[in-house]
């Protein structure tokens, strides 16, 4: 093997090793960082895993928001008009969080079917409906349609 | 009466611009293929005309905003008679239709600039470059006219008043962030056009890269500033104090930036050494394609964010087709015309060439990583395989180690020589920089907080390694000259550009590292009279009151801040309610500083006169954007290098003499 070939062999080996490392790291972090979306109905039927970060979404049920009077703890119910999901959160809710609005929550389910949210996302525009929520609500909305 | 037909004038101007872009896209290319000077000469006047009429269309839309012509649907949806004039001005690009018009205007502007400043280009090259840019313009103007016409009227039922601009966008950040970002996106079309023109003309030599480099640098600098501004805007406007969320829209702007950074470096290799030729062309195509992909992601409504204005599927389809055509055609041209057997310019394993190759590989891996994390959820969704989202940890686990690797190479690169560099000499010159970086990085966290933190040390070591190796290189260069003054004079702007750019990255890394690890955030419940201590500062709520702004009402808190031994000051966070849309907004109170920001945002009214407040202490957060500005400055400084200008001066001289004769 002449010097030039040898050099090229090293180059190719180096590239393969780098690519392998990159692919490995990517797969590893993808597998541990994918959050699946579940609707309240799916959660009620036990489709969602426990103690693993998931996303859930629906409408905030009217009259379900309760603030603790001492701390920043808050609880509310997210519904898809089929099943309800109780959510606990501690912190500041987004500006556009309101009863009767679509939200997405990110957090972990505990054994009793309650979701501890690390993040509550309401959208930046008052007309806006998160697409996952729109999908989850399709055909279940009591009045009117959602995809206007 | 004339003011009644302004939108029609704008619409008509847009159609004329389309016609001119079509001529610009066809005649010069045909002329270059058949060697007809007259046809090729079409390129420059058509580029000027296209720009002129786009400008006219744009000004007409601006005028419609300024005179509150709510018969124009776009104005009615995005403005309001109470909106201050400067927001009316920036509302033009506040939503979908207008921002695509701005995109096209800037595209025309870049084409115009190329036609003005490229007197030294061979005639057929210029014809081809402008022709390719013409095609891109045709695509986008057609997109406006077919799917997103901003001049559409609401007749005869003209609304009394407009729906107002989204309050999130009523901000200085919005006035400048999109134009900067678009300048970057669109600017990459120039190097793309140069690359395609070089392929078409079969002239894949170093010359095209020399012409394309200044354009690439400027576009890259704009994109850098645009991204930094976007991060800054998210930081103070969204009320969460986050400066980067790995949001798909942010990723969409990061993708062309990463590819563009790789492109700048591979252009350098191609110009200086004549190697990486095909690769550079490919990167130019990839970079612009990623700009288009970014536009598609943001404009098509497949993403959900503040940027996703449109949900009209026709628009998404149109851009997707445009993207597909651009990528497909340019790769086809590449496959047909790229040099089959490129002669191999040899270089040793330890040389600047090899280090820049490593830089390119790493940057491409980073690009692919971000692309995967951004597009994977969209693909799964499109294939009906479930809705997922990829969280920030994915990006962080991949990005941090890759950045560290990249920076190790970056420290070596400027010191190493082209072609070959003896390992011993490289070691001798950089061993102190390396050791210094490690020792300082180990000690600094201890001095700063009294606690050692591996991740902070890693980040600081990376940044210090960059800075110290740059310093070492600079002092070596000065020492080798007869006097330091003479040494300074001998350094080229290109060198300073590199120096500043790399320094900027180091500054940004320091900012990212420190603010990520030493950020203090407290969410507290406060009523007037309450106090809370955060990071050594005492925050006391003095009073709560209501205030009326031009188009909103606000709850304003007065927060007194004091620190032992430091003068006290007050901060005024607000929660605003914008009247036209009934939309609440958080107006953050900031106390910026080079070493720390204090950040107070009002959360929600908890009743009983108490509010939820988010108080944050953000050390070194300004360094993030300062670094971005330094990088952009580096990109600009490198452009003034004499080697780009010399040719131009002689060409201008020749033209001048021609005119005299």
PDB file of C-alpha atoms in Angstrom, chain B residues 18-255:
ATOM      1  CA  UNK B  18     -42.509  39.585 -11.974  1.00  0.00           C
ATOM      2  CA  UNK B  19     -42.231  40.252 -15.696  1.00  0.00           C
ATOM      3  CA  UNK B  20     -38.810  41.794 -15.285  1.00  0.00           C
ATOM      4  CA  UNK B  21     -37.662  38.939 -13.068  1.00  0.00           C
ATOM      5  CA  UNK B  22     -38.853  36.513 -15.748  1.00  0.00           C
ATOM      6  CA  UNK B  23     -36.808  38.325 -18.383  1.00  0.00           C
ATOM      7  CA  UNK B  24     -33.843  38.439 -15.997  1.00  0.00           C
ATOM      8  CA  UNK B  25     -34.192  34.715 -15.446  1.00  0.00           C
ATOM      9  CA  UNK B  26     -34.397  33.692 -19.089  1.00  0.00           C
ATOM     10  CA  UNK B  27     -32.738  36.059 -21.564  1.00  0.00           C
ATOM     11  CA  UNK B  28     -29.283  36.413 -19.939  1.00  0.00           C
ATOM     12  CA  UNK B  29     -28.998  32.662 -19.341  1.00  0.00           C
ATOM     13  CA  UNK B  30     -29.943  31.968 -22.947  1.00  0.00           C
ATOM     14  CA  UNK B  31     -27.456  34.661 -23.989  1.00  0.00           C
ATOM     15  CA  UNK B  32     -24.690  33.090 -21.942  1.00  0.00           C
ATOM     16  CA  UNK B  33     -25.443  29.700 -23.461  1.00  0.00           C
ATOM     17  CA  UNK B  34     -25.443  31.028 -27.029  1.00  0.00           C
ATOM     18  CA  UNK B  35     -22.779  33.695 -26.492  1.00  0.00           C
ATOM     19  CA  UNK B  36     -24.927  36.686 -27.419  1.00  0.00           C
ATOM     20  CA  UNK B  37     -23.654  39.808 -25.671  1.00  0.00           C
ATOM     21  CA  UNK B  38     -26.891  41.703 -26.250  1.00  0.00           C
ATOM     22  CA  UNK B  39     -28.944  39.050 -24.485  1.00  0.00           C
ATOM     23  CA  UNK B  40     -26.459  38.841 -21.659  1.00  0.00           C
ATOM     24  CA  UNK B  41     -26.630  42.617 -21.283  1.00  0.00           C
ATOM     25  CA  UNK B  42     -30.278  42.206 -20.278  1.00  0.00           C
ATOM     26  CA  UNK B  43     -29.271  41.019 -16.850  1.00  0.00           C
ATOM     27  CA  UNK B  44     -28.257  44.293 -15.219  1.00  0.00           C
ATOM     28  CA  UNK B  45     -31.073  46.590 -16.293  1.00  0.00           C
ATOM     29  CA  UNK B  46     -33.629  43.891 -15.503  1.00  0.00           C
ATOM     30  CA  UNK B  47     -32.144  43.423 -12.021  1.00  0.00           C
ATOM     31  CA  UNK B  48     -32.385  47.181 -11.448  1.00  0.00           C
ATOM     32  CA  UNK B  49     -35.927  47.364 -12.819  1.00  0.00           C
ATOM     33  CA  UNK B  50     -37.098  44.412 -10.791  1.00  0.00           C
ATOM     34  CA  UNK B  51     -35.725  45.982  -7.644  1.00  0.00           C
ATOM     35  CA  UNK B  52     -37.267  49.347  -8.473  1.00  0.00           C
ATOM     36  CA  UNK B  53     -40.756  47.916  -8.946  1.00  0.00           C
ATOM     37  CA  UNK B  54     -40.499  45.690  -5.882  1.00  0.00           C
ATOM     38  CA  UNK B  55     -39.529  48.787  -3.938  1.00  0.00           C
ATOM     39  CA  UNK B  56     -42.531  50.622  -5.366  1.00  0.00           C
ATOM     40  CA  UNK B  57     -44.843  47.755  -4.376  1.00  0.00           C
ATOM     41  CA  UNK B  58     -43.339  47.676  -0.936  1.00  0.00           C
ATOM     42  CA  UNK B  59     -43.701  51.431  -0.468  1.00  0.00           C
ATOM     43  CA  UNK B  60     -47.338  51.199  -1.581  1.00  0.00           C
ATOM     44  CA  UNK B  61     -48.028  48.634   1.124  1.00  0.00           C
ATOM     45  CA  UNK B  62     -46.225  50.805   3.681  1.00  0.00           C
ATOM     46  CA  UNK B  63     -48.296  53.790   2.553  1.00  0.00           C
ATOM     47  CA  UNK B  64     -51.496  51.789   2.995  1.00  0.00           C
ATOM     48  CA  UNK B  65     -50.451  51.101   6.564  1.00  0.00           C
ATOM     49  CA  UNK B  66     -49.513  54.710   7.223  1.00  0.00           C
ATOM     50  CA  UNK B  67     -52.834  56.134   6.002  1.00  0.00           C
ATOM     51  CA  UNK B  68     -54.855  53.404   7.773  1.00  0.00           C
ATOM     52  CA  UNK B  69     -56.415  52.060   4.606  1.00  0.00           C
ATOM     53  CA  UNK B  70     -58.428  49.295   6.232  1.00  0.00           C
ATOM     54  CA  UNK B  71     -59.999  48.362   2.903  1.00  0.00           C
ATOM     55  CA  UNK B  72     -56.771  46.430   2.371  1.00  0.00           C
ATOM     56  CA  UNK B  73     -57.307  43.098   4.139  1.00  0.00           C
ATOM     57  CA  UNK B  74     -53.699  42.778   5.225  1.00  0.00           C
ATOM     58  CA  UNK B  75     -53.723  46.238   6.799  1.00  0.00           C
ATOM     59  CA  UNK B  76     -57.054  45.596   8.491  1.00  0.00           C
ATOM     60  CA  UNK B  77     -55.752  42.368  10.003  1.00  0.00           C
ATOM     61  CA  UNK B  78     -52.459  43.739  11.221  1.00  0.00           C
ATOM     62  CA  UNK B  79     -52.888  47.377  12.077  1.00  0.00           C
ATOM     63  CA  UNK B  80     -55.107  49.685  14.017  1.00  0.00           C
ATOM     64  CA  UNK B  81     -55.663  53.427  13.949  1.00  0.00           C
ATOM     65  CA  UNK B  82     -54.280  53.647  17.513  1.00  0.00           C
ATOM     66  CA  UNK B  83     -51.043  51.866  16.616  1.00  0.00           C
ATOM     67  CA  UNK B  84     -48.007  54.194  16.864  1.00  0.00           C
ATOM     68  CA  UNK B  85     -46.547  55.081  13.439  1.00  0.00           C
ATOM     69  CA  UNK B  86     -43.293  53.159  13.877  1.00  0.00           C
ATOM     70  CA  UNK B  87     -45.244  49.977  14.530  1.00  0.00           C
ATOM     71  CA  UNK B  88     -47.371  50.682  11.470  1.00  0.00           C
ATOM     72  CA  UNK B  89     -44.118  50.877   9.575  1.00  0.00           C
ATOM     73  CA  UNK B  90     -42.853  47.572  10.941  1.00  0.00           C
ATOM     74  CA  UNK B  91     -46.283  45.915  10.824  1.00  0.00           C
ATOM     75  CA  UNK B  92     -45.698  45.692   7.068  1.00  0.00           C
ATOM     76  CA  UNK B  93     -43.593  42.615   7.765  1.00  0.00           C
ATOM     77  CA  UNK B  94     -45.537  41.622  10.872  1.00  0.00           C
ATOM     78  CA  UNK B  95     -47.474  38.878   9.168  1.00  0.00           C
ATOM     79  CA  UNK B  96     -47.273  36.426   6.328  1.00  0.00           C
ATOM     80  CA  UNK B  97     -48.016  38.378   3.124  1.00  0.00           C
ATOM     81  CA  UNK B  98     -45.909  41.388   3.970  1.00  0.00           C
ATOM     82  CA  UNK B  99     -42.980  39.352   5.189  1.00  0.00           C
ATOM     83  CA  UNK B 100     -42.865  37.463   1.905  1.00  0.00           C
ATOM     84  CA  UNK B 101     -42.975  40.809   0.125  1.00  0.00           C
ATOM     85  CA  UNK B 102     -40.031  41.949   2.249  1.00  0.00           C
ATOM     86  CA  UNK B 103     -38.276  38.683   1.365  1.00  0.00           C
ATOM     87  CA  UNK B 104     -38.753  39.418  -2.337  1.00  0.00           C
ATOM     88  CA  UNK B 105     -37.729  43.046  -1.948  1.00  0.00           C
ATOM     89  CA  UNK B 106     -34.494  42.019  -0.257  1.00  0.00           C
ATOM     90  CA  UNK B 107     -33.972  39.389  -2.950  1.00  0.00           C
ATOM     91  CA  UNK B 108     -34.335  42.130  -5.548  1.00  0.00           C
ATOM     92  CA  UNK B 109     -31.997  44.302  -3.469  1.00  0.00           C
ATOM     93  CA  UNK B 110     -29.271  41.659  -3.428  1.00  0.00           C
ATOM     94  CA  UNK B 111     -29.650  41.195  -7.170  1.00  0.00           C
ATOM     95  CA  UNK B 112     -29.393  44.947  -7.651  1.00  0.00           C
ATOM     96  CA  UNK B 113     -26.283  45.069  -5.450  1.00  0.00           C
ATOM     97  CA  UNK B 114     -24.667  42.261  -7.431  1.00  0.00           C
ATOM     98  CA  UNK B 115     -25.411  44.095 -10.671  1.00  0.00           C
ATOM     99  CA  UNK B 116     -23.842  47.306  -9.289  1.00  0.00           C
ATOM    100  CA  UNK B 117     -20.742  45.905  -7.607  1.00  0.00           C
ATOM    101  CA  UNK B 118     -19.671  43.214 -10.006  1.00  0.00           C
ATOM    102  CA  UNK B 119     -18.065  45.224 -12.760  1.00  0.00           C
ATOM    103  CA  UNK B 120     -15.021  42.961 -12.618  1.00  0.00           C
ATOM    104  CA  UNK B 121     -17.042  39.862 -13.386  1.00  0.00           C
ATOM    105  CA  UNK B 122     -16.786  38.363 -16.845  1.00  0.00           C
ATOM    106  CA  UNK B 123     -19.911  39.189 -18.816  1.00  0.00           C
ATOM    107  CA  UNK B 124     -21.212  35.638 -19.090  1.00  0.00           C
ATOM    108  CA  UNK B 125     -20.608  34.975 -15.400  1.00  0.00           C
ATOM    109  CA  UNK B 126     -22.608  38.045 -14.383  1.00  0.00           C
ATOM    110  CA  UNK B 127     -25.376  37.087 -16.805  1.00  0.00           C
ATOM    111  CA  UNK B 128     -25.585  33.617 -15.303  1.00  0.00           C
ATOM    112  CA  UNK B 129     -25.445  34.809 -11.689  1.00  0.00           C
ATOM    113  CA  UNK B 130     -28.232  37.325 -12.214  1.00  0.00           C
ATOM    114  CA  UNK B 131     -30.171  34.795 -14.265  1.00  0.00           C
ATOM    115  CA  UNK B 132     -30.136  32.260 -11.444  1.00  0.00           C
ATOM    116  CA  UNK B 133     -31.131  34.950  -8.957  1.00  0.00           C
ATOM    117  CA  UNK B 134     -33.904  35.917 -11.364  1.00  0.00           C
ATOM    118  CA  UNK B 135     -35.336  32.405 -11.127  1.00  0.00           C
ATOM    119  CA  UNK B 136     -35.445  32.596  -7.361  1.00  0.00           C
ATOM    120  CA  UNK B 137     -37.179  35.976  -7.605  1.00  0.00           C
ATOM    121  CA  UNK B 138     -39.719  34.622 -10.073  1.00  0.00           C
ATOM    122  CA  UNK B 139     -40.531  31.841  -7.624  1.00  0.00           C
ATOM    123  CA  UNK B 140     -41.128  34.180  -4.741  1.00  0.00           C
ATOM    124  CA  UNK B 141     -43.006  36.912  -6.586  1.00  0.00           C
ATOM    125  CA  UNK B 142     -45.252  34.234  -8.058  1.00  0.00           C
ATOM    126  CA  UNK B 143     -45.750  32.909  -4.564  1.00  0.00           C
ATOM    127  CA  UNK B 144     -46.956  36.344  -3.442  1.00  0.00           C
ATOM    128  CA  UNK B 145     -49.217  36.927  -6.417  1.00  0.00           C
ATOM    129  CA  UNK B 146     -50.798  33.488  -6.396  1.00  0.00           C
ATOM    130  CA  UNK B 147     -51.150  32.645  -2.723  1.00  0.00           C
ATOM    131  CA  UNK B 148     -50.328  35.630  -0.540  1.00  0.00           C
ATOM    132  CA  UNK B 149     -51.302  38.900  -2.123  1.00  0.00           C
ATOM    133  CA  UNK B 150     -50.946  41.629   0.490  1.00  0.00           C
ATOM    134  CA  UNK B 151     -52.968  44.068  -1.626  1.00  0.00           C
ATOM    135  CA  UNK B 152     -56.220  42.128  -1.476  1.00  0.00           C
ATOM    136  CA  UNK B 153     -59.165  44.423  -0.683  1.00  0.00           C
ATOM    137  CA  UNK B 154     -62.070  44.096   1.685  1.00  0.00           C
ATOM    138  CA  UNK B 155     -64.675  45.730  -0.521  1.00  0.00           C
ATOM    139  CA  UNK B 156     -67.339  46.933  -0.176  1.00  0.00           C
ATOM    140  CA  UNK B 157     -67.524  46.193   3.576  1.00  0.00           C
ATOM    141  CA  UNK B 158     -64.556  48.169   4.803  1.00  0.00           C
ATOM    142  CA  UNK B 159     -63.933  47.602   8.519  1.00  0.00           C
ATOM    143  CA  UNK B 160     -64.141  50.628  10.795  1.00  0.00           C
ATOM    144  CA  UNK B 161     -60.842  49.860  12.425  1.00  0.00           C
ATOM    145  CA  UNK B 162     -58.094  47.283  12.138  1.00  0.00           C
ATOM    146  CA  UNK B 163     -57.627  44.185  14.280  1.00  0.00           C
ATOM    147  CA  UNK B 164     -54.275  45.541  15.481  1.00  0.00           C
ATOM    148  CA  UNK B 165     -50.797  44.097  15.222  1.00  0.00           C
ATOM    149  CA  UNK B 166     -50.132  41.092  17.439  1.00  0.00           C
ATOM    150  CA  UNK B 167     -48.939  42.739  20.695  1.00  0.00           C
ATOM    151  CA  UNK B 168     -45.968  40.378  20.862  1.00  0.00           C
ATOM    152  CA  UNK B 169     -44.724  42.043  17.723  1.00  0.00           C
ATOM    153  CA  UNK B 170     -45.189  45.615  18.940  1.00  0.00           C
ATOM    154  CA  UNK B 171     -41.627  45.914  19.927  1.00  0.00           C
ATOM    155  CA  UNK B 172     -38.282  47.256  18.776  1.00  0.00           C
ATOM    156  CA  UNK B 173     -37.016  43.705  18.412  1.00  0.00           C
ATOM    157  CA  UNK B 174     -39.583  43.049  15.719  1.00  0.00           C
ATOM    158  CA  UNK B 175     -38.676  46.196  13.857  1.00  0.00           C
ATOM    159  CA  UNK B 176     -35.173  44.910  13.178  1.00  0.00           C
ATOM    160  CA  UNK B 177     -35.111  41.139  13.733  1.00  0.00           C
ATOM    161  CA  UNK B 178     -36.929  39.970  10.576  1.00  0.00           C
ATOM    162  CA  UNK B 179     -35.183  42.277   8.095  1.00  0.00           C
ATOM    163  CA  UNK B 180     -31.775  41.201   9.428  1.00  0.00           C
ATOM    164  CA  UNK B 181     -32.676  37.540   9.328  1.00  0.00           C
ATOM    165  CA  UNK B 182     -34.125  37.832   5.834  1.00  0.00           C
ATOM    166  CA  UNK B 183     -31.068  39.700   4.605  1.00  0.00           C
ATOM    167  CA  UNK B 184     -29.093  36.666   5.733  1.00  0.00           C
ATOM    168  CA  UNK B 185     -31.445  34.061   4.275  1.00  0.00           C
ATOM    169  CA  UNK B 186     -31.785  35.851   0.983  1.00  0.00           C
ATOM    170  CA  UNK B 187     -28.133  36.835   0.891  1.00  0.00           C
ATOM    171  CA  UNK B 188     -27.123  33.206   0.603  1.00  0.00           C
ATOM    172  CA  UNK B 189     -28.910  33.202  -2.742  1.00  0.00           C
ATOM    173  CA  UNK B 190     -25.939  35.175  -4.095  1.00  0.00           C
ATOM    174  CA  UNK B 191     -23.313  32.555  -3.344  1.00  0.00           C
ATOM    175  CA  UNK B 192     -25.814  29.934  -4.517  1.00  0.00           C
ATOM    176  CA  UNK B 193     -26.191  31.807  -7.803  1.00  0.00           C
ATOM    177  CA  UNK B 194     -22.425  32.079  -8.145  1.00  0.00           C
ATOM    178  CA  UNK B 195     -22.031  28.361  -7.556  1.00  0.00           C
ATOM    179  CA  UNK B 196     -24.711  27.440 -10.107  1.00  0.00           C
ATOM    180  CA  UNK B 197     -23.277  29.951 -12.564  1.00  0.00           C
ATOM    181  CA  UNK B 198     -19.831  28.414 -12.126  1.00  0.00           C
ATOM    182  CA  UNK B 199     -21.314  24.965 -12.761  1.00  0.00           C
ATOM    183  CA  UNK B 200     -23.220  26.149 -15.823  1.00  0.00           C
ATOM    184  CA  UNK B 201     -20.224  27.943 -17.218  1.00  0.00           C
ATOM    185  CA  UNK B 202     -17.964  25.002 -16.466  1.00  0.00           C
ATOM    186  CA  UNK B 203     -15.605  27.351 -14.680  1.00  0.00           C
ATOM    187  CA  UNK B 204     -15.054  25.708 -11.348  1.00  0.00           C
ATOM    188  CA  UNK B 205     -11.798  27.456 -10.630  1.00  0.00           C
ATOM    189  CA  UNK B 206     -10.793  29.528  -7.648  1.00  0.00           C
ATOM    190  CA  UNK B 207     -12.046  32.720  -9.309  1.00  0.00           C
ATOM    191  CA  UNK B 208     -15.730  32.230  -8.573  1.00  0.00           C
ATOM    192  CA  UNK B 209     -14.972  31.645  -4.920  1.00  0.00           C
ATOM    193  CA  UNK B 210     -13.061  34.920  -4.711  1.00  0.00           C
ATOM    194  CA  UNK B 211     -16.051  36.788  -6.153  1.00  0.00           C
ATOM    195  CA  UNK B 212     -18.505  34.951  -3.955  1.00  0.00           C
ATOM    196  CA  UNK B 213     -16.664  35.262  -0.654  1.00  0.00           C
ATOM    197  CA  UNK B 214     -17.523  38.884   0.230  1.00  0.00           C
ATOM    198  CA  UNK B 215     -21.202  38.263  -0.562  1.00  0.00           C
ATOM    199  CA  UNK B 216     -21.226  35.159   1.594  1.00  0.00           C
ATOM    200  CA  UNK B 217     -19.584  36.997   4.475  1.00  0.00           C
ATOM    201  CA  UNK B 218     -22.096  39.825   4.387  1.00  0.00           C
ATOM    202  CA  UNK B 219     -25.073  37.471   4.206  1.00  0.00           C
ATOM    203  CA  UNK B 220     -23.629  35.434   7.041  1.00  0.00           C
ATOM    204  CA  UNK B 221     -23.058  38.552   9.144  1.00  0.00           C
ATOM    205  CA  UNK B 222     -26.679  39.605   8.653  1.00  0.00           C
ATOM    206  CA  UNK B 223     -27.907  36.142   9.556  1.00  0.00           C
ATOM    207  CA  UNK B 224     -25.724  36.154  12.676  1.00  0.00           C
ATOM    208  CA  UNK B 225     -27.128  39.495  13.802  1.00  0.00           C
ATOM    209  CA  UNK B 226     -30.644  38.308  12.950  1.00  0.00           C
ATOM    210  CA  UNK B 227     -30.291  35.179  15.075  1.00  0.00           C
ATOM    211  CA  UNK B 228     -28.756  37.142  17.960  1.00  0.00           C
ATOM    212  CA  UNK B 229     -31.594  39.672  17.788  1.00  0.00           C
ATOM    213  CA  UNK B 230     -34.168  36.886  17.752  1.00  0.00           C
ATOM    214  CA  UNK B 231     -32.599  35.381  20.850  1.00  0.00           C
ATOM    215  CA  UNK B 232     -32.506  38.779  22.562  1.00  0.00           C
ATOM    216  CA  UNK B 233     -36.113  39.450  21.603  1.00  0.00           C
ATOM    217  CA  UNK B 234     -37.307  36.094  22.964  1.00  0.00           C
ATOM    218  CA  UNK B 235     -35.363  36.812  26.146  1.00  0.00           C
ATOM    219  CA  UNK B 236     -37.115  40.014  27.086  1.00  0.00           C
ATOM    220  CA  UNK B 237     -40.376  39.786  25.175  1.00  0.00           C
ATOM    221  CA  UNK B 238     -41.766  36.370  25.979  1.00  0.00           C
ATOM    222  CA  UNK B 239     -41.420  36.953  29.701  1.00  0.00           C
ATOM    223  CA  UNK B 240     -39.617  33.688  30.453  1.00  0.00           C
ATOM    224  CA  UNK B 241     -36.053  34.918  30.218  1.00  0.00           C
ATOM    225  CA  UNK B 242     -35.153  32.098  27.860  1.00  0.00           C
ATOM    226  CA  UNK B 243     -32.682  32.981  25.131  1.00  0.00           C
ATOM    227  CA  UNK B 244     -32.772  29.767  23.151  1.00  0.00           C
ATOM    228  CA  UNK B 245     -35.476  27.116  23.211  1.00  0.00           C
ATOM    229  CA  UNK B 246     -34.396  24.811  20.385  1.00  0.00           C
ATOM    230  CA  UNK B 247     -37.742  25.780  18.959  1.00  0.00           C
ATOM    231  CA  UNK B 248     -38.137  24.554  15.365  1.00  0.00           C
ATOM    232  CA  UNK B 249     -38.268  28.134  14.163  1.00  0.00           C
ATOM    233  CA  UNK B 250     -35.010  28.991  15.865  1.00  0.00           C
ATOM    234  CA  UNK B 251     -33.516  25.835  14.428  1.00  0.00           C
ATOM    235  CA  UNK B 252     -34.737  26.900  11.011  1.00  0.00           C
ATOM    236  CA  UNK B 253     -32.482  29.955  11.232  1.00  0.00           C
ATOM    237  CA  UNK B 254     -29.618  28.049  12.817  1.00  0.00           C
ATOM    238  CA  UNK B 255     -29.489  25.491   9.986  1.00  0.00           C
TER     239      UNK B 255
END
